[in-house]
mmCIF file of C-alpha atoms in Angstrom:
data_model
loop_
_atom_site.group_PDB
_atom_site.id
_atom_site.type_symbol
_atom_site.label_atom_id
_atom_site.label_comp_id
_atom_site.label_asym_id
_atom_site.label_seq_id
_atom_site.Cartn_x
_atom_site.Cartn_y
_atom_site.Cartn_z
ATOM 1 C CA UNK A 11 159.304 124.595 134.348
ATOM 2 C CA UNK A 12 160.749 121.369 133.018
ATOM 3 C CA UNK A 13 161.255 121.253 129.232
ATOM 4 C CA UNK A 14 159.363 117.958 129.179
ATOM 5 C CA UNK A 15 155.738 118.232 130.350
ATOM 6 C CA UNK A 16 154.656 115.813 133.060
ATOM 7 C CA UNK A 17 151.926 113.377 132.200
ATOM 8 C CA UNK A 18 148.544 114.107 133.763
ATOM 9 C CA UNK A 19 147.638 112.658 137.134
ATOM 10 C CA UNK A 20 144.411 110.744 137.719
ATOM 11 C CA UNK A 21 142.459 113.909 138.649
ATOM 12 C CA UNK A 22 143.547 115.419 135.368
ATOM 13 C CA UNK A 23 142.393 112.351 133.432
ATOM 14 C CA UNK A 24 139.031 112.564 135.205
ATOM 15 C CA UNK A 25 138.786 116.241 134.251
ATOM 16 C CA UNK A 26 139.529 115.378 130.624
ATOM 17 C CA UNK A 27 136.819 112.716 130.759
ATOM 18 C CA UNK A 28 134.231 115.052 132.241
ATOM 19 C CA UNK A 29 135.053 117.890 129.845
ATOM 20 C CA UNK A 30 134.978 115.490 126.854
ATOM 21 C CA UNK A 31 131.275 115.052 127.618
ATOM 22 C CA UNK A 32 130.560 118.752 127.202
ATOM 23 C CA UNK A 33 132.336 122.104 127.495
ATOM 24 C CA UNK A 34 132.212 123.311 131.070
ATOM 25 C CA UNK A 35 133.686 125.928 133.405
ATOM 26 C CA UNK A 36 135.614 125.231 136.606
ATOM 27 C CA UNK A 37 132.804 126.159 138.971
ATOM 28 C CA UNK A 38 130.488 123.681 137.231
ATOM 29 C CA UNK A 39 133.108 120.938 137.655
ATOM 30 C CA UNK A 40 133.265 121.684 141.387
ATOM 31 C CA UNK A 41 129.489 121.511 141.547
ATOM 32 C CA UNK A 42 129.566 118.056 139.947
ATOM 33 C CA UNK A 43 131.561 116.757 142.904
ATOM 34 C CA UNK A 44 129.603 118.702 145.530
ATOM 35 C CA UNK A 45 126.262 117.510 144.175
ATOM 36 C CA UNK A 46 127.277 113.917 144.977
ATOM 37 C CA UNK A 47 127.991 113.155 141.352
ATOM 38 C CA UNK A 48 128.942 109.525 140.823
ATOM 39 C CA UNK A 49 132.651 110.279 140.440
ATOM 40 C CA UNK A 50 132.480 111.755 143.956
ATOM 41 C CA UNK A 51 132.154 108.197 145.242
ATOM 42 C CA UNK A 52 135.757 107.591 144.150
ATOM 43 C CA UNK A 53 137.318 110.725 145.673
ATOM 44 C CA UNK A 54 136.722 114.370 146.508
ATOM 45 C CA UNK A 55 138.377 117.408 144.959
ATOM 46 C CA UNK A 56 139.012 120.858 146.377
ATOM 47 C CA UNK A 57 139.025 124.111 144.368
ATOM 48 C CA UNK A 58 142.809 124.647 144.516
ATOM 49 C CA UNK A 59 143.849 121.330 142.965
ATOM 50 C CA UNK A 60 140.978 121.458 140.472
ATOM 51 C CA UNK A 61 141.878 124.899 139.111
ATOM 52 C CA UNK A 62 145.602 124.064 139.135
ATOM 53 C CA UNK A 63 144.870 120.929 137.113
ATOM 54 C CA UNK A 64 142.727 122.848 134.628
ATOM 55 C CA UNK A 65 145.550 125.354 134.177
ATOM 56 C CA UNK A 66 148.097 122.566 133.699
ATOM 57 C CA UNK A 67 145.912 120.790 131.139
ATOM 58 C CA UNK A 68 145.463 124.044 129.259
ATOM 59 C CA UNK A 69 149.231 124.697 129.262
ATOM 60 C CA UNK A 70 149.888 121.173 127.982
ATOM 61 C CA UNK A 71 147.462 121.795 125.119
ATOM 62 C CA UNK A 72 144.945 119.184 126.293
ATOM 63 C CA UNK A 73 142.278 121.811 126.996
ATOM 64 C CA UNK A 74 141.377 125.073 125.361
ATOM 65 C CA UNK A 75 139.474 127.778 127.154
ATOM 66 C CA UNK A 76 137.140 130.469 125.900
ATOM 67 C CA UNK A 77 135.843 133.382 127.924
ATOM 68 C CA UNK A 78 132.068 133.209 128.235
ATOM 69 C CA UNK A 79 129.908 135.866 129.829
ATOM 70 C CA UNK A 80 126.286 135.680 130.850
ATOM 71 C CA UNK A 81 123.880 138.122 132.437
ATOM 72 C CA UNK A 82 123.718 136.057 135.636
ATOM 73 C CA UNK A 83 127.445 135.618 136.299
ATOM 74 C CA UNK A 84 130.832 137.184 135.647
ATOM 75 C CA UNK A 85 132.951 136.140 132.685
ATOM 76 C CA UNK A 86 134.189 132.575 133.108
ATOM 77 C CA UNK A 87 136.550 130.262 131.294
ATOM 78 C CA UNK A 88 134.707 127.481 129.524
ATOM 79 C CA UNK A 89 136.946 124.498 128.811
ATOM 80 C CA UNK A 90 136.906 122.146 125.836
ATOM 81 C CA UNK A 91 139.079 119.086 125.276
ATOM 82 C CA UNK A 92 141.489 119.387 122.351
ATOM 83 C CA UNK A 93 142.187 116.468 119.994
ATOM 84 C CA UNK A 94 145.483 115.816 121.825
ATOM 85 C CA UNK A 95 143.617 115.893 125.159
ATOM 86 C CA UNK A 96 141.124 113.364 123.837
ATOM 87 C CA UNK A 97 143.976 111.161 122.623
ATOM 88 C CA UNK A 98 145.707 111.275 126.031
ATOM 89 C CA UNK A 99 142.430 110.409 127.738
ATOM 90 C CA UNK A 100 141.816 107.445 125.412
ATOM 91 C CA UNK A 101 145.343 106.138 125.974
ATOM 92 C CA UNK A 102 144.694 106.289 129.735
ATOM 93 C CA UNK A 103 141.374 104.484 129.300
ATOM 94 C CA UNK A 104 143.141 101.639 127.502
ATOM 95 C CA UNK A 105 145.970 101.227 130.019
ATOM 96 C CA UNK A 106 145.537 98.871 132.984
ATOM 97 C CA UNK A 107 146.334 100.213 136.437
ATOM 98 C CA UNK A 108 150.005 99.431 137.069
ATOM 99 C CA UNK A 109 149.989 99.067 140.875
ATOM 100 C CA UNK A 110 147.488 97.563 143.304
ATOM 101 C CA UNK A 111 147.801 100.575 145.615
ATOM 102 C CA UNK A 112 146.392 102.815 142.834
ATOM 103 C CA UNK A 113 143.628 100.443 141.770
ATOM 104 C CA UNK A 114 140.727 101.882 143.766
ATOM 105 C CA UNK A 115 140.874 105.354 142.306
ATOM 106 C CA UNK A 116 142.305 104.661 138.870
ATOM 107 C CA UNK A 117 140.271 101.648 137.835
ATOM 108 C CA UNK A 118 137.006 102.922 139.305
ATOM 109 C CA UNK A 119 137.499 106.192 137.417
ATOM 110 C CA UNK A 120 138.015 104.197 134.213
ATOM 111 C CA UNK A 121 134.918 102.153 135.019
ATOM 112 C CA UNK A 122 132.992 105.399 135.484
ATOM 113 C CA UNK A 123 133.977 106.559 131.986
ATOM 114 C CA UNK A 124 133.403 103.164 130.351
ATOM 115 C CA UNK A 125 130.016 104.356 129.099
ATOM 116 C CA UNK A 126 131.784 107.099 127.116
ATOM 117 C CA UNK A 127 134.041 104.859 125.042
ATOM 118 C CA UNK A 128 133.531 101.972 122.636
ATOM 119 C CA UNK A 129 132.473 98.791 124.392
ATOM 120 C CA UNK A 130 135.468 96.858 123.094
ATOM 121 C CA UNK A 131 137.894 99.316 124.744
ATOM 122 C CA UNK A 132 136.352 98.693 128.159
ATOM 123 C CA UNK A 133 136.240 94.933 127.625
ATOM 124 C CA UNK A 134 139.889 94.833 126.556
ATOM 125 C CA UNK A 135 140.897 96.983 129.526
ATOM 126 C CA UNK A 136 139.116 94.583 131.872
ATOM 127 C CA UNK A 137 140.836 91.592 130.287
ATOM 128 C CA UNK A 138 144.295 93.205 130.515
ATOM 129 C CA UNK A 139 143.635 94.278 134.102
ATOM 130 C CA UNK A 140 142.705 90.719 135.067
ATOM 131 C CA UNK A 141 145.913 89.433 133.460
ATOM 132 C CA UNK A 142 147.983 92.038 135.297
ATOM 133 C CA UNK A 143 146.329 91.143 138.624
ATOM 134 C CA UNK A 144 147.177 87.503 138.017
ATOM 135 C CA UNK A 145 150.810 88.562 137.516
ATOM 136 C CA UNK A 146 150.730 90.563 140.766
ATOM 137 C CA UNK A 147 149.295 87.563 142.565
ATOM 138 C CA UNK A 148 151.943 85.165 141.241
ATOM 139 C CA UNK A 149 154.709 87.590 142.198
ATOM 140 C CA UNK A 150 153.379 87.971 145.728
ATOM 141 C CA UNK A 151 153.013 84.212 146.138
ATOM 142 C CA UNK A 152 156.636 83.775 145.064
ATOM 143 C CA UNK A 153 157.835 86.430 147.508
ATOM 144 C CA UNK A 154 155.833 84.892 150.335
ATOM 145 C CA UNK A 155 157.839 81.673 150.329
ATOM 146 C CA UNK A 156 161.138 83.546 150.771
ATOM 147 C CA UNK A 157 160.124 86.022 153.461
ATOM 148 C CA UNK A 158 160.554 86.523 157.214
ATOM 149 C CA UNK A 159 157.641 86.485 159.661
ATOM 150 C CA UNK A 160 156.802 90.198 159.406
ATOM 151 C CA UNK A 161 157.323 90.199 155.659
ATOM 152 C CA UNK A 162 154.940 87.231 155.442
ATOM 153 C CA UNK A 163 152.288 89.228 157.300
ATOM 154 C CA UNK A 164 152.689 92.212 154.972
ATOM 155 C CA UNK A 165 152.785 90.042 151.857
ATOM 156 C CA UNK A 166 149.783 88.056 153.078
ATOM 157 C CA UNK A 167 147.834 91.308 153.392
ATOM 158 C CA UNK A 168 148.862 92.407 149.901
ATOM 159 C CA UNK A 169 148.106 88.971 148.506
ATOM 160 C CA UNK A 170 144.575 89.024 149.919
ATOM 161 C CA UNK A 171 144.089 92.561 148.665
ATOM 162 C CA UNK A 172 145.092 91.586 145.122
ATOM 163 C CA UNK A 173 143.001 88.405 145.321
ATOM 164 C CA UNK A 174 140.008 90.560 146.298
ATOM 165 C CA UNK A 175 140.633 92.862 143.343
ATOM 166 C CA UNK A 176 140.939 89.884 141.007
ATOM 167 C CA UNK A 177 137.738 88.293 142.341
ATOM 168 C CA UNK A 178 135.895 91.597 141.912
ATOM 169 C CA UNK A 179 137.168 92.026 138.341
ATOM 170 C CA UNK A 180 136.097 88.491 137.445
ATOM 171 C CA UNK A 181 132.659 89.084 138.961
ATOM 172 C CA UNK A 182 132.381 92.360 137.062
ATOM 173 C CA UNK A 183 133.248 90.537 133.870
ATOM 174 C CA UNK A 184 130.764 87.718 134.521
ATOM 175 C CA UNK A 185 127.904 89.404 136.374
ATOM 176 C CA UNK A 186 127.593 92.426 134.163
ATOM 177 C CA UNK A 187 128.870 90.959 130.897
ATOM 178 C CA UNK A 188 131.237 93.907 130.868
ATOM 179 C CA UNK A 189 130.973 94.419 127.123
ATOM 180 C CA UNK A 190 127.310 95.323 127.668
ATOM 181 C CA UNK A 191 127.930 97.159 130.974
ATOM 182 C CA UNK A 192 126.457 100.657 131.100
ATOM 183 C CA UNK A 193 125.702 102.995 133.997
#
């Protein structure tokens, strides 16, 4: 194992967000996705990656687990988010998505958890994300003028993709008055 722990991946941030809501065991987390929970609209998770992520988060000190037994089921690990896990989650919630290719999963996951954080955090995230998208757009437009035919086709696709993201973010900001947005 590396002496420096790797930062969590988006699944791990989603797990921190779900477990921040209430202590839960791994099987219950799987059930959330299988029962067509809203986060399941963003992506699916299989048992192997889920349990590996829970283990990793526990090793990093972002989760703590207690053994809980009931009459109806065998002893299970019930997970709780630690203060450092909550801090890592909040830092993620305040950080705009850095690349357009990651936008769909990362930003929609943050949007999903926007009801769990202060309104101003979500509004500021939206504002910073719009600014970053404008930067992506300007960069792509600059590259487009200096490119070959195939590069122009690829850059044109990316440009339209980023423009679509930007339009959607602006509509989200306007249509839902994002500061008041709640699921």
